[in-house]
Coordinates of C-alpha atoms in Angstrom, one line a residue:
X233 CA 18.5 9.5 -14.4
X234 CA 18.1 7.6 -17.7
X235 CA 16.1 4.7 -18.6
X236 CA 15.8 2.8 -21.6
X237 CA 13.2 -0.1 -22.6
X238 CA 11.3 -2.1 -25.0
X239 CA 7.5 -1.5 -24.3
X240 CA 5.9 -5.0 -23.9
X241 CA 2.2 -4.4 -23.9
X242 CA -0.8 -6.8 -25.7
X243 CA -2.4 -3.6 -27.1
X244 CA -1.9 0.2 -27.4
X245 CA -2.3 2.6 -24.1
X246 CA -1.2 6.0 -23.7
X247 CA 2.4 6.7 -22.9
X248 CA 1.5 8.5 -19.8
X249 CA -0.9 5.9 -18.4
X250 CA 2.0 3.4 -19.4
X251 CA 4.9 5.3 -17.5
X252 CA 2.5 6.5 -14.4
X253 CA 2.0 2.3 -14.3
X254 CA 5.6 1.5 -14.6
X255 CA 6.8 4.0 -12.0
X256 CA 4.0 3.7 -9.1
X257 CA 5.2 6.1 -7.1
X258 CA 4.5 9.2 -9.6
X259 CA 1.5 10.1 -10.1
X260 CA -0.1 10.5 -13.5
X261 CA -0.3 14.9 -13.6
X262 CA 3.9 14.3 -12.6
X263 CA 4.4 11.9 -15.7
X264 CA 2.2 14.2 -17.9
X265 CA 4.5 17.0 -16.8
X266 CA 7.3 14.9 -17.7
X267 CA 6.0 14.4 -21.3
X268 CA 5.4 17.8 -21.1
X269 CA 8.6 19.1 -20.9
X270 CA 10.4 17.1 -23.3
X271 CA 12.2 14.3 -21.0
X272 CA 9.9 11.2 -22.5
X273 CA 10.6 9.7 -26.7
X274 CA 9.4 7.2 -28.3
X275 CA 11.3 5.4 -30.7
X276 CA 13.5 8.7 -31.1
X277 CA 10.8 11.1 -30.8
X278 CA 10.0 13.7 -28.5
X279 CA 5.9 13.0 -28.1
X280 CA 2.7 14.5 -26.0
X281 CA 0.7 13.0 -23.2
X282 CA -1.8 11.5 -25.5
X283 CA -0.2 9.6 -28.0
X284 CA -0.2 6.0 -28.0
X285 CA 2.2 3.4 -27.4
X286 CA 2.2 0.0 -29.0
X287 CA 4.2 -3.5 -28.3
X288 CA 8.1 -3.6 -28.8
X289 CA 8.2 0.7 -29.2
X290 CA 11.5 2.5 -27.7
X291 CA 11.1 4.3 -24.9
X292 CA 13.7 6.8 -23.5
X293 CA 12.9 8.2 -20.1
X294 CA 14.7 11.0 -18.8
X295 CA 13.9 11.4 -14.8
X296 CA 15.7 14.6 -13.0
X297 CA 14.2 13.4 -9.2
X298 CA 12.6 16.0 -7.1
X299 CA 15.0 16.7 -4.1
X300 CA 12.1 16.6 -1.3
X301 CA 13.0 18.2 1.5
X302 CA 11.6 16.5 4.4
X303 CA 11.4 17.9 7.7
X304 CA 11.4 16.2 11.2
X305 CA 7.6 16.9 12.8
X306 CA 6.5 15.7 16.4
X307 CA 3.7 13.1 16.0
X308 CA 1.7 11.5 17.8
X309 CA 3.4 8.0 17.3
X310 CA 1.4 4.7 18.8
X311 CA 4.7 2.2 19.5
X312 CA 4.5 -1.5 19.7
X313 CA 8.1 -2.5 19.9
X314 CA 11.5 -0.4 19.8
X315 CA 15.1 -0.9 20.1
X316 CA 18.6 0.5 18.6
X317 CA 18.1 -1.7 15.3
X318 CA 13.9 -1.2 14.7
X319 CA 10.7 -0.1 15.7
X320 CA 7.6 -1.4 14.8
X321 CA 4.3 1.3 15.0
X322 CA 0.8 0.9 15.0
X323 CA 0.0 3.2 12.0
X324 CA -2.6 6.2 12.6
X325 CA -6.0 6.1 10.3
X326 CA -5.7 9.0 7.4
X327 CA -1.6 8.7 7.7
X328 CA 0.5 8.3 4.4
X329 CA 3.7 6.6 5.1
X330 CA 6.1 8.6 3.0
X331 CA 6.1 11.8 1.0
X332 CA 5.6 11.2 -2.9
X333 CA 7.6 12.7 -5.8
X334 CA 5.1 15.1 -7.7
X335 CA 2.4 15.3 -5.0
X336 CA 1.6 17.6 -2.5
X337 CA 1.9 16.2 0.8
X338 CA 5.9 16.6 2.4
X339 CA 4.3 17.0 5.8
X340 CA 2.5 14.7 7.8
X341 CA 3.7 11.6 6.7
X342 CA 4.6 8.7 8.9
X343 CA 8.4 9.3 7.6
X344 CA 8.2 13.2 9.2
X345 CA 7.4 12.0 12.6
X346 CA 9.8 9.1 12.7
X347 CA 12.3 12.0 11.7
X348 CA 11.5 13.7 14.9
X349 CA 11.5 10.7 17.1
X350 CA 14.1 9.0 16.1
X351 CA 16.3 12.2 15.1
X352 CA 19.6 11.0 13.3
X353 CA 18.9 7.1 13.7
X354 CA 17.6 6.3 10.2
X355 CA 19.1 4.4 7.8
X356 CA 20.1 6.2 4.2
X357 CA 19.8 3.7 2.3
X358 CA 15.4 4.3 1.8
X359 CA 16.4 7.7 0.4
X360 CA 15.8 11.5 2.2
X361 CA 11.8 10.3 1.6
X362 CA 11.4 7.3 2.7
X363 CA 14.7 6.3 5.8
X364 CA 14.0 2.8 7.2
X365 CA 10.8 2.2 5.2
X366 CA 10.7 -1.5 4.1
X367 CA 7.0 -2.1 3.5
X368 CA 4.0 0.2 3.5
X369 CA 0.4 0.6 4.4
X370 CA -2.4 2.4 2.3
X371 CA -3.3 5.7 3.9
X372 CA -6.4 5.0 5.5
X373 CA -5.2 1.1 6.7
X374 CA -4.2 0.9 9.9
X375 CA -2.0 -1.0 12.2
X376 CA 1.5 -2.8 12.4
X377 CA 4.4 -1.5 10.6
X378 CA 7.8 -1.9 10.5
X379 CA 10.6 0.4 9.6
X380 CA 14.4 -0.2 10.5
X381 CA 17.0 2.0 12.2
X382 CA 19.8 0.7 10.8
X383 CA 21.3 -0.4 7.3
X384 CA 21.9 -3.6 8.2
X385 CA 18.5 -3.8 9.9
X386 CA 16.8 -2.6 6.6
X387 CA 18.9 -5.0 4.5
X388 CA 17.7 -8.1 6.9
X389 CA 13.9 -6.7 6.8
X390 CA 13.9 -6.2 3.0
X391 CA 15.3 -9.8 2.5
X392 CA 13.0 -11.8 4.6
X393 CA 9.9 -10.0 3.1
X394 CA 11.7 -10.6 -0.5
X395 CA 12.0 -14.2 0.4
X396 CA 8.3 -14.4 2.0
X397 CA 9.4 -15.4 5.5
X398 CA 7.3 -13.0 7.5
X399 CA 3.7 -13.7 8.2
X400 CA 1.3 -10.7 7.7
X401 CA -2.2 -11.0 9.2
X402 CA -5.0 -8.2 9.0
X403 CA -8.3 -7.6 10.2
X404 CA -11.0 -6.6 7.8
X405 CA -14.8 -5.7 8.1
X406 CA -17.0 -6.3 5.0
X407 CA -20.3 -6.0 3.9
X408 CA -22.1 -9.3 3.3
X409 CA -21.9 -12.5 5.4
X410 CA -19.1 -14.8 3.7
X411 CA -20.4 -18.5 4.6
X412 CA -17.7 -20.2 4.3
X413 CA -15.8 -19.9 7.1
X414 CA -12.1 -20.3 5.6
X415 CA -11.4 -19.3 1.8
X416 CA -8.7 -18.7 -0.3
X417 CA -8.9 -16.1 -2.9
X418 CA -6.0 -16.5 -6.2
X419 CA -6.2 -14.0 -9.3
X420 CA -3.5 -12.3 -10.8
X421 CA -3.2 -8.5 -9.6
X422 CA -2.5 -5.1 -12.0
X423 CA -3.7 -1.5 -12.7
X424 CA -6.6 -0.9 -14.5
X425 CA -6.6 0.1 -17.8
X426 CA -8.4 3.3 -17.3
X427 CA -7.9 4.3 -13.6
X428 CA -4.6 3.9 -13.0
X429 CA -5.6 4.8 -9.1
X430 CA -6.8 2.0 -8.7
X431 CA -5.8 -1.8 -8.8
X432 CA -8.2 -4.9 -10.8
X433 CA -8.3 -8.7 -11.4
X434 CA -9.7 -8.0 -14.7
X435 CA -7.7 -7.4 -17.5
X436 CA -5.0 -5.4 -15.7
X437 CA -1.8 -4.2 -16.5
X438 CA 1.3 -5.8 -15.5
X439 CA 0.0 -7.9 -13.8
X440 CA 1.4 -10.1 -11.0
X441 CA -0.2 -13.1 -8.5
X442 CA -1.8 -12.7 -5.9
X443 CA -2.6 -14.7 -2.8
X444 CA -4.5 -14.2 0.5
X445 CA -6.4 -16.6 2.5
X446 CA -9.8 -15.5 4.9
X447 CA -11.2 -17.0 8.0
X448 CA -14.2 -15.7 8.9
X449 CA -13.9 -14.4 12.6
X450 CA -18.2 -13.5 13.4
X451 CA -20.7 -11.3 12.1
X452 CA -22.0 -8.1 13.1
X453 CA -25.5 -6.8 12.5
X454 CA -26.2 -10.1 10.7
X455 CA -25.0 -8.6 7.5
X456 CA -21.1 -7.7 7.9
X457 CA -18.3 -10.4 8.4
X458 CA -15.1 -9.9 10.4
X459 CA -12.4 -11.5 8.8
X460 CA -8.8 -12.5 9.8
X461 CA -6.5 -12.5 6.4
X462 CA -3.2 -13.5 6.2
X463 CA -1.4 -12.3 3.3
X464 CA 0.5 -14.7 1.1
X465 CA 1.7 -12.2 -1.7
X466 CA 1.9 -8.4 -1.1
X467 CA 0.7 -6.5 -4.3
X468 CA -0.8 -3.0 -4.1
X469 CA -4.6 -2.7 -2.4
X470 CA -4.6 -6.4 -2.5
X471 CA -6.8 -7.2 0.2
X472 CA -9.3 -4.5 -0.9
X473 CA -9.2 -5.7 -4.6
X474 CA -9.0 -9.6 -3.7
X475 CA -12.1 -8.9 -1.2
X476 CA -14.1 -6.7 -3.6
X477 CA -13.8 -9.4 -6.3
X478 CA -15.8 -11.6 -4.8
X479 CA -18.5 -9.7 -4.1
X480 CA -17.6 -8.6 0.0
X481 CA -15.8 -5.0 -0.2
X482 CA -14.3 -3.7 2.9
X483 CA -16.4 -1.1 4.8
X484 CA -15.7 2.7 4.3
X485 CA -13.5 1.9 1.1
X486 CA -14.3 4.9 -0.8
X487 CA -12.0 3.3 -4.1
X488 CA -13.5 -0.3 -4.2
X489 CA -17.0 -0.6 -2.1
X490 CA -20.3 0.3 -2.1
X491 CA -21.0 3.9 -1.6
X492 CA -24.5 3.3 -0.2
X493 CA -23.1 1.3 2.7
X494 CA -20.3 3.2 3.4
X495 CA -22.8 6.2 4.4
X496 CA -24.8 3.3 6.6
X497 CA -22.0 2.6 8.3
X498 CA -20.2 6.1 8.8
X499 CA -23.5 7.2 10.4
X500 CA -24.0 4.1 12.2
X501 CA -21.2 2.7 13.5
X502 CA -18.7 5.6 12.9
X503 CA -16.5 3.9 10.3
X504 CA -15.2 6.7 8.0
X505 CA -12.5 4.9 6.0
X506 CA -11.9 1.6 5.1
X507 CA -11.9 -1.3 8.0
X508 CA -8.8 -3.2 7.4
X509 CA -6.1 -3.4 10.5
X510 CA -2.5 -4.6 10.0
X511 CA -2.8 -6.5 13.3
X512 CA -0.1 -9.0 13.5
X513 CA 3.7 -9.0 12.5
X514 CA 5.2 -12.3 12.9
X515 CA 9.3 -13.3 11.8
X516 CA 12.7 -14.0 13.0
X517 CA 14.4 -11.5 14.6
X518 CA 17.9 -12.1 16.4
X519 CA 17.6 -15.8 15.9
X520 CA 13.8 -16.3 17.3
X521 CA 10.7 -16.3 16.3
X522 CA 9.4 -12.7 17.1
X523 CA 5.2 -12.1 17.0
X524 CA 4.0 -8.3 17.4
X525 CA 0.2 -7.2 17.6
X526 CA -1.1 -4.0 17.1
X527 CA -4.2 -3.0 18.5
X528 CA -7.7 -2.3 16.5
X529 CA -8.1 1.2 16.5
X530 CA -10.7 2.9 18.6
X531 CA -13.8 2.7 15.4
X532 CA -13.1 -0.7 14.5
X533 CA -12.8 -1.7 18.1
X534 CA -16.1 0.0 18.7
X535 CA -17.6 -1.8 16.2
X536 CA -17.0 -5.6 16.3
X537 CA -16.1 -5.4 20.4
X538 CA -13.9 -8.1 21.4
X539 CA -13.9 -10.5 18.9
X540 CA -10.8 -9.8 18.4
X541 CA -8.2 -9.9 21.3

């Protein structure tokens, strides 16, 4: 696979830190191998990892894709909803959803055991790595997702989330208790400049808008909030980032909170990743409105108890 663009950037970056950007789902060492061998010029000229890229250069990308060979695996998969044409699951804690070119990791995804339950009934069009998948949850989130069985199924999914007609709502615990009791948070989302792991508000790259709104749900301890957020936009760690930027990161976030109390509250209240729940899926599906809820896992649960249902 070939491709061929005009950079557009305000100032120079490095080629690999450019390319890892453009094509999230390779990591940074596979686009340095990439550069490596040969397969990436600029303006006609073969060049290294570290050389810089300015506005309006010519970049020529040569991509030969990674046949991943993924295997079914019997997993322990938490169901909310199935039928011939979908099935919605309440994601696992510590789960990726699908294998990534260039990485480690063809085993134990989400993809693997949905291989093995569902055997045959996957649509092609997601690809050998990544059958049904229409949207996806960071590693360590939790909760509602949906992946369809069919091609049509996978068309209809991908369109209504394209076209913002599903509601997403999550469940967060952060440190700090937010006062006001409904807020909306609006910033324009991107990769940082330097850490291309993670996502910023400041200065990013390619940036894109971002929109969630928070109710405050109760406190706990007098010093964490639980929040309900519904998601307006869906950009990369956008709840974490949004969250963190105004001063309330999620608990156990090891990428955008506060080390200190992530220990407090791994040893306290047994929260070793970062609280956020997908807890609610809500669209039309066969011409009605269709609401599924996925429960809080068992540490979340155990800590805020039954404020939420």
């Amino acid at each position: 696979m070939i491709y061929n663009f005009c950079v557009l950037v305000e100032k120079q970056i490095r080629v690999d830190i450019f390319l890892s950007t453009l094509f999230k789902d390779f990591s940074r060492s596979y686009v340095q191998k990439l550069v490596d061998r040969g397969q990436v010029s600029v303006n006609g000229v073969k060049v290294n990892k570290n050389i810089k890229i300015s506005n309006h250069d010519e970049i020529k990308i040569e991509i030969q894709l990674e046949k991943l060979e993924v295997e079914p695996e019997k997993m322990d998969l938490d169901i909310v909803f199935e039928d011939k044409e979908i099935i919605i699951l309440n994601k696992n804690p510590r789960v990726n959803v699908h294998p990534v070119p260039g990485e480690n990791g063809k085993t134990g995804t989400l993809v693997n055991g949905l291989l093995y339950h569902c055997k045959d009934n996957l649509p092609s069009i997601g690809g050998v790595e990544r059958p049904g998948i229409v949207h996806r949850l960071d590693k360590d989130t939790t909760g509602a997702i949906m992946i369809a069985k069919t091609d049509k199924m996978m068309n209809y999914l991908s369109g209504i989330i394209k076209n913002r007609q599903i509601d997403k709502y999550y469940i967060a615990i952060v440190h700090g208790k937010i006062k006001d009791r409904n807020f909306k948070i609006e910033s324009f989302i991107g990769r940082h400049k330097d850490d291309r792991t993670k996502m910023t508000t400041l200065n990013p790259i390619a940036a894109k808008e971002a929109i969630t709104y928070g109710e405050v749900l109760d406190y706990v301890d007098n010093k964490y909030s639980v929040l309900r957020i519904k998601l307006e936009t869906g950009r990369t760690h956008q709840i974490r980032v949004h969250l963190a930027s105004i001063g309330y990161p999620i608990l156990g976030d090891s990428t955008y909170g506060n080390v200190r109390v992530n220990k407090e509250v791994a040893t306290m209240h047994q929260i070793k990743r970062q609280a956020l729940h997908a807890y609610e899926l809500g669209f039309e599906l066969y011409g009605e409105k269709r609401v599924f809820r996925a429960n809080l896992k068992d540490d979340m649960k155990k800590m805020i108890g039954d404020i939420v249902e």
